[in-house]
mmCIF file of C-alpha atoms in Angstrom:
data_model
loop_
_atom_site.group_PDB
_atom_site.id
_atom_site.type_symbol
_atom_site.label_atom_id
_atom_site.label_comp_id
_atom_site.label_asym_id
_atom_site.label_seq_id
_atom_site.Cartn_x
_atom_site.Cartn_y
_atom_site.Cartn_z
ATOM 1 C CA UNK A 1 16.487 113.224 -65.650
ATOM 2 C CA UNK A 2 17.803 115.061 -68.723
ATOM 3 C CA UNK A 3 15.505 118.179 -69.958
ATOM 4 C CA UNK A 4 16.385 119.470 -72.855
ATOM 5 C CA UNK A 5 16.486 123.550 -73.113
ATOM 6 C CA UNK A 6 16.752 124.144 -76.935
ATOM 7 C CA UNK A 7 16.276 122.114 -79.877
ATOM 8 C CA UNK A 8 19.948 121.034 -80.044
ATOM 9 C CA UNK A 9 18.915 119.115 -76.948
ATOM 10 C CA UNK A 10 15.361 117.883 -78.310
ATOM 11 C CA UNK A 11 17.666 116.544 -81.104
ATOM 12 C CA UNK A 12 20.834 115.157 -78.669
ATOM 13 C CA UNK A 13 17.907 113.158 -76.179
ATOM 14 C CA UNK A 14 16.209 112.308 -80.153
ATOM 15 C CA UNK A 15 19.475 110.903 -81.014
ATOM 16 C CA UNK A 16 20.121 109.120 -77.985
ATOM 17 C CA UNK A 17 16.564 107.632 -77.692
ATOM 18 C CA UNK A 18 17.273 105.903 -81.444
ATOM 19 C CA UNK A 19 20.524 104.686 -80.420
ATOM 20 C CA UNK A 20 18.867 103.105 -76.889
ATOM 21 C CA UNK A 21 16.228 101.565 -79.318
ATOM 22 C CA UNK A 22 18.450 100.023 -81.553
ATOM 23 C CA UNK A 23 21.083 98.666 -78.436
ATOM 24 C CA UNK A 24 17.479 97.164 -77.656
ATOM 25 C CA UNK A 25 17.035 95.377 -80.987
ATOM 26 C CA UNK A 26 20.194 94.346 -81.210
ATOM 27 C CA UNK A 27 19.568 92.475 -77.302
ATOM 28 C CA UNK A 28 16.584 90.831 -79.119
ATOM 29 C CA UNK A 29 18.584 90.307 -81.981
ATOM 30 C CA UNK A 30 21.611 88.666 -80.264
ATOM 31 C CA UNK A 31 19.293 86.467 -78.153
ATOM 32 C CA UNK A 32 17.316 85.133 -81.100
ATOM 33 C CA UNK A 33 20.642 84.144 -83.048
ATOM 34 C CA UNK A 34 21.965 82.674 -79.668
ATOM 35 C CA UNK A 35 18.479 80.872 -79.120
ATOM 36 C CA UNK A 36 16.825 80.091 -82.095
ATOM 37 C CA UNK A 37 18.101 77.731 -84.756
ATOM 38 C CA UNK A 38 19.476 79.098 -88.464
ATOM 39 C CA UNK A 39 16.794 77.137 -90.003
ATOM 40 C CA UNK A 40 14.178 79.037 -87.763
ATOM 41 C CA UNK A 41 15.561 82.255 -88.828
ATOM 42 C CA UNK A 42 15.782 81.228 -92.799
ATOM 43 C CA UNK A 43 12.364 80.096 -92.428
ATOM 44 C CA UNK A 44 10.615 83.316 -90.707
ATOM 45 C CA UNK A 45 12.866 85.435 -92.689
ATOM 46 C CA UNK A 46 11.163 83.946 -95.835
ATOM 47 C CA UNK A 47 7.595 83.698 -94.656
ATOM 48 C CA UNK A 48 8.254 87.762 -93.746
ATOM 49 C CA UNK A 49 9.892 88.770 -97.446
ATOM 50 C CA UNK A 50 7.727 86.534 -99.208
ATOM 51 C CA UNK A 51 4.521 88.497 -99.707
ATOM 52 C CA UNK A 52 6.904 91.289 -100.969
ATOM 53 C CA UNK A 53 8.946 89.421 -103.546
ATOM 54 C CA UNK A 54 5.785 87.828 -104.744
ATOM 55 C CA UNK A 55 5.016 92.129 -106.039
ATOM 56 C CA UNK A 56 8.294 92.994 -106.561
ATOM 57 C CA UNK A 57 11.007 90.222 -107.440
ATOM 58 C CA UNK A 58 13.644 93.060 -106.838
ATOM 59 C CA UNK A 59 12.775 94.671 -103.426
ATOM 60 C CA UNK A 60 16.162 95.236 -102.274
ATOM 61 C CA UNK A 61 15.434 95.160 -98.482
ATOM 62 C CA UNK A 62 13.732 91.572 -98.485
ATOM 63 C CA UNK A 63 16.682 90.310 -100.849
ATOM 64 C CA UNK A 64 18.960 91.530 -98.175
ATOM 65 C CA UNK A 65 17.497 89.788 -96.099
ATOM 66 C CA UNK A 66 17.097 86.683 -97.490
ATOM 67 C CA UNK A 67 20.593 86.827 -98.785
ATOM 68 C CA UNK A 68 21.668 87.595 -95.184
ATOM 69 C CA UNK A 69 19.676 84.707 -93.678
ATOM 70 C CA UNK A 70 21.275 82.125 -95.953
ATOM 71 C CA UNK A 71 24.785 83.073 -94.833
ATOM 72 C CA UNK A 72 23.964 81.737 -90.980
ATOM 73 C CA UNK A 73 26.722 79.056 -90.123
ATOM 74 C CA UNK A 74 27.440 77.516 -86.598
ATOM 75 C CA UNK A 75 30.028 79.660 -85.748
ATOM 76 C CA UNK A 76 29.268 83.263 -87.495
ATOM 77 C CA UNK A 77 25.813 82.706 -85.547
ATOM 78 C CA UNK A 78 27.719 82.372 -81.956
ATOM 79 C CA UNK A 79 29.996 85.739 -83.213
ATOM 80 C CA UNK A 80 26.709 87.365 -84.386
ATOM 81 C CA UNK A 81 24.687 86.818 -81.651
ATOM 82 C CA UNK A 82 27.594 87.613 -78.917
ATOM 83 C CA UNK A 83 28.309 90.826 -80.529
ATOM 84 C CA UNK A 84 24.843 92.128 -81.221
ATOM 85 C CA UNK A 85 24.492 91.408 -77.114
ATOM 86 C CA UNK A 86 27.855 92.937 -76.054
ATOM 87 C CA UNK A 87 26.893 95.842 -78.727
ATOM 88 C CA UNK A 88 22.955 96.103 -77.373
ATOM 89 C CA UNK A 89 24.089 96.510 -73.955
ATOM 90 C CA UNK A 90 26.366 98.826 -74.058
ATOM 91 C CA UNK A 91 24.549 100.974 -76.196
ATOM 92 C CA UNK A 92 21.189 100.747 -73.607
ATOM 93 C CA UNK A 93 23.318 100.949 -70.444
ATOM 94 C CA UNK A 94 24.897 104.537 -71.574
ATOM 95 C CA UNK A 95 21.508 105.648 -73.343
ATOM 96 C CA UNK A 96 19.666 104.993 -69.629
ATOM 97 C CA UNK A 97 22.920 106.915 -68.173
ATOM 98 C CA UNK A 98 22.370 109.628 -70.399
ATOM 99 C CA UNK A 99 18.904 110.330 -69.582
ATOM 100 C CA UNK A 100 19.747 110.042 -65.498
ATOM 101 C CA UNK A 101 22.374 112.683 -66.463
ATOM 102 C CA UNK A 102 25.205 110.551 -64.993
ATOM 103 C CA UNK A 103 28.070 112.746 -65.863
ATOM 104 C CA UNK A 104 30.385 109.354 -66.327
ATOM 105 C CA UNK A 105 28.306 108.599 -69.335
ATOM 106 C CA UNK A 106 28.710 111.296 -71.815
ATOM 107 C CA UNK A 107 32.970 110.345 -72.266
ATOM 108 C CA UNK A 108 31.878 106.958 -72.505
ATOM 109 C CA UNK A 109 29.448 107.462 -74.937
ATOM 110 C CA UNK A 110 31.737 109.548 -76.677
ATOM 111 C CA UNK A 111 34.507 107.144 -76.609
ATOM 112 C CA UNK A 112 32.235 104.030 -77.809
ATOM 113 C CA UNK A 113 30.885 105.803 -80.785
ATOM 114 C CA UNK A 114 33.824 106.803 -81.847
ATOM 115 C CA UNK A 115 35.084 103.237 -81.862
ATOM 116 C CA UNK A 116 31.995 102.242 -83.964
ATOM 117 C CA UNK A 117 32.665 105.017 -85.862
ATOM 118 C CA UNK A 118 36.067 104.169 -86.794
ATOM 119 C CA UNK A 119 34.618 100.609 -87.102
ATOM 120 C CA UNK A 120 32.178 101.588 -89.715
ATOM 121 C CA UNK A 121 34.811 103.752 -91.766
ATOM 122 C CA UNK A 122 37.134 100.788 -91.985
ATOM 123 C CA UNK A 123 33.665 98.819 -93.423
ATOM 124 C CA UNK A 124 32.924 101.764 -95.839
ATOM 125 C CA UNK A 125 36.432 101.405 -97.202
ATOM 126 C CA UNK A 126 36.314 98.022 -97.972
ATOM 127 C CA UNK A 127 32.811 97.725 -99.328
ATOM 128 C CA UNK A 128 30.584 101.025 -99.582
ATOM 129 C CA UNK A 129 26.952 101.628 -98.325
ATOM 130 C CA UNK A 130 24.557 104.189 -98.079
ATOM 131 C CA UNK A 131 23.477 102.995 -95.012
ATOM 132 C CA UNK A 132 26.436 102.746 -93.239
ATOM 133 C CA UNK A 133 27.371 106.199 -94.518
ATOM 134 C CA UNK A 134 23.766 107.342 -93.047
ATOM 135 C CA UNK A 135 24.656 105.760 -89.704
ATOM 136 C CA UNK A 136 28.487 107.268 -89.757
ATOM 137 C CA UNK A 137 27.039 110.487 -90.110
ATOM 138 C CA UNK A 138 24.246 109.991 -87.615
ATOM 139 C CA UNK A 139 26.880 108.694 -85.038
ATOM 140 C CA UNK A 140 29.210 111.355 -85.762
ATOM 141 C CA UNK A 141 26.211 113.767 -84.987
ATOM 142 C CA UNK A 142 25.513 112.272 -81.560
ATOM 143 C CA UNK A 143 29.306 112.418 -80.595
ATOM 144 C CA UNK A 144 29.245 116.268 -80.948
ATOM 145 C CA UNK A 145 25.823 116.120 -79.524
ATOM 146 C CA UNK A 146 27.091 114.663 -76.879
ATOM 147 C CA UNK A 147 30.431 116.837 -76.364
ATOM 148 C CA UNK A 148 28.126 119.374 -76.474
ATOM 149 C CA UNK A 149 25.737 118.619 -73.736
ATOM 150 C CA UNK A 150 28.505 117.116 -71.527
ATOM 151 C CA UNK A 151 30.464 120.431 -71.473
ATOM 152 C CA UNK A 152 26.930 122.175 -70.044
ATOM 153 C CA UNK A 153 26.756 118.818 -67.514
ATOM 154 C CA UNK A 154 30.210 120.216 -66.634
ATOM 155 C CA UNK A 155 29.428 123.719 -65.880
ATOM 156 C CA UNK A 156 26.417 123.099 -63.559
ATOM 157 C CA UNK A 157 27.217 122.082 -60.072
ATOM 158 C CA UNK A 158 25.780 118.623 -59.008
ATOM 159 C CA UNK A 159 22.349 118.975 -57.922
ATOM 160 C CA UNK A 160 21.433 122.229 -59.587
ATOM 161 C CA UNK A 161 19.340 123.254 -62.907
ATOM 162 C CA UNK A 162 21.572 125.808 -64.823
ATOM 163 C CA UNK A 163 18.959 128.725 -63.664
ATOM 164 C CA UNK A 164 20.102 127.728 -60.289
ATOM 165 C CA UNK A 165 23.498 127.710 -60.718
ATOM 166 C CA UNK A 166 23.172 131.163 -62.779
ATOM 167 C CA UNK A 167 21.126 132.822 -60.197
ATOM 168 C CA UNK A 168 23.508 131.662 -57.436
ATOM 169 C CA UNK A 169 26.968 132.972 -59.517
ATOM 170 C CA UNK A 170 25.152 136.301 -60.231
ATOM 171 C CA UNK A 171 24.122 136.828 -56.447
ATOM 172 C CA UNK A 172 27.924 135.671 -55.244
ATOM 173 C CA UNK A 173 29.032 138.286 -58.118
ATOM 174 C CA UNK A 174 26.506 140.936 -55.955
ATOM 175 C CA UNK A 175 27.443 140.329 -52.763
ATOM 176 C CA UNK A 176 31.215 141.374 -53.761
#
């Protein structure tokens, strides 16, 4: 199970925790555009913004959301909801890696956000947003986050804490 040692790695198993929460949303959110109807989701996505609009006619997040809602056609709902479950997936698969310490993961994880990343840039070129800009720079954190802690994972032999492995180099270093 991953430990962290300094708070780099309080903020790298941080990082990775949000990113395994939101691969989880986006499961639920993938299932619920696969399962549930686009009138189903206009309709709760109303009865949820409603209470807000009704104080402020201009809250931006409800807007979005309604405005998002009302764009859910037959086939954009079958993308949507394959690629938020193909997206979820991954994301919780390599977060649950992570935190077993499987040394396969942290590449992987490296190579995925990266893709994202690149995804996101070509988005932010065509239409900017501070959000996506927030979540760039957030996944660009957890790449060299993760380079970081996978070039430690490299150093320590398999089955070993790095006091281990340090106490067992300094007594071969000794016995020379």
């Amino acid at each position: 199970m991953f430990t962290p040692k300094d708070w780099l790695d309080r903020i790298f198993e941080i990082g990775i925790i949000g990113k395994g929460l939101n691969g989880a949303a986006e499961l639920l959110g993938g299932l619920l555009l696969l399962f549930v109807t686009p009138d189903r989701i206009r309709h709760f996505a109303a009865a949820l913004t409603q209470g807000e609009l009704s104080e402020d006619p201009h809250d931006l997040v409800a807007r979005y959301l309604l405005h998002t809602t009302s764009g859910l056609t037959g086939s954009a709902v079958i993308f949507g909801g394959i690629y938020l479950l193909v997206h979820g997936a991954v994301k919780v698969v390599l977060v649950i890696a992570l935190l077993l310490n499987k040394l396969w993961a942290y590449p992987l994880m490296i190579i995925v956000l990266l893709i994202f990343i690149g995804y996101q840039v070509y988005r932010i070129a065509l239409q900017p947003s501070a959000g996506l800009i927030v979540l760039t720079i957030f996944d660009a954190m957890i790449v060299a986050l993760t380079w970081r802690e996978y070039r430690r994972q490299r150093r320590v032999p398999k089955g070993r804490s790095s006091g281990a492995a340090l106490a067992s180099s300094s007594m071969q270093v000794v016995e020379r």
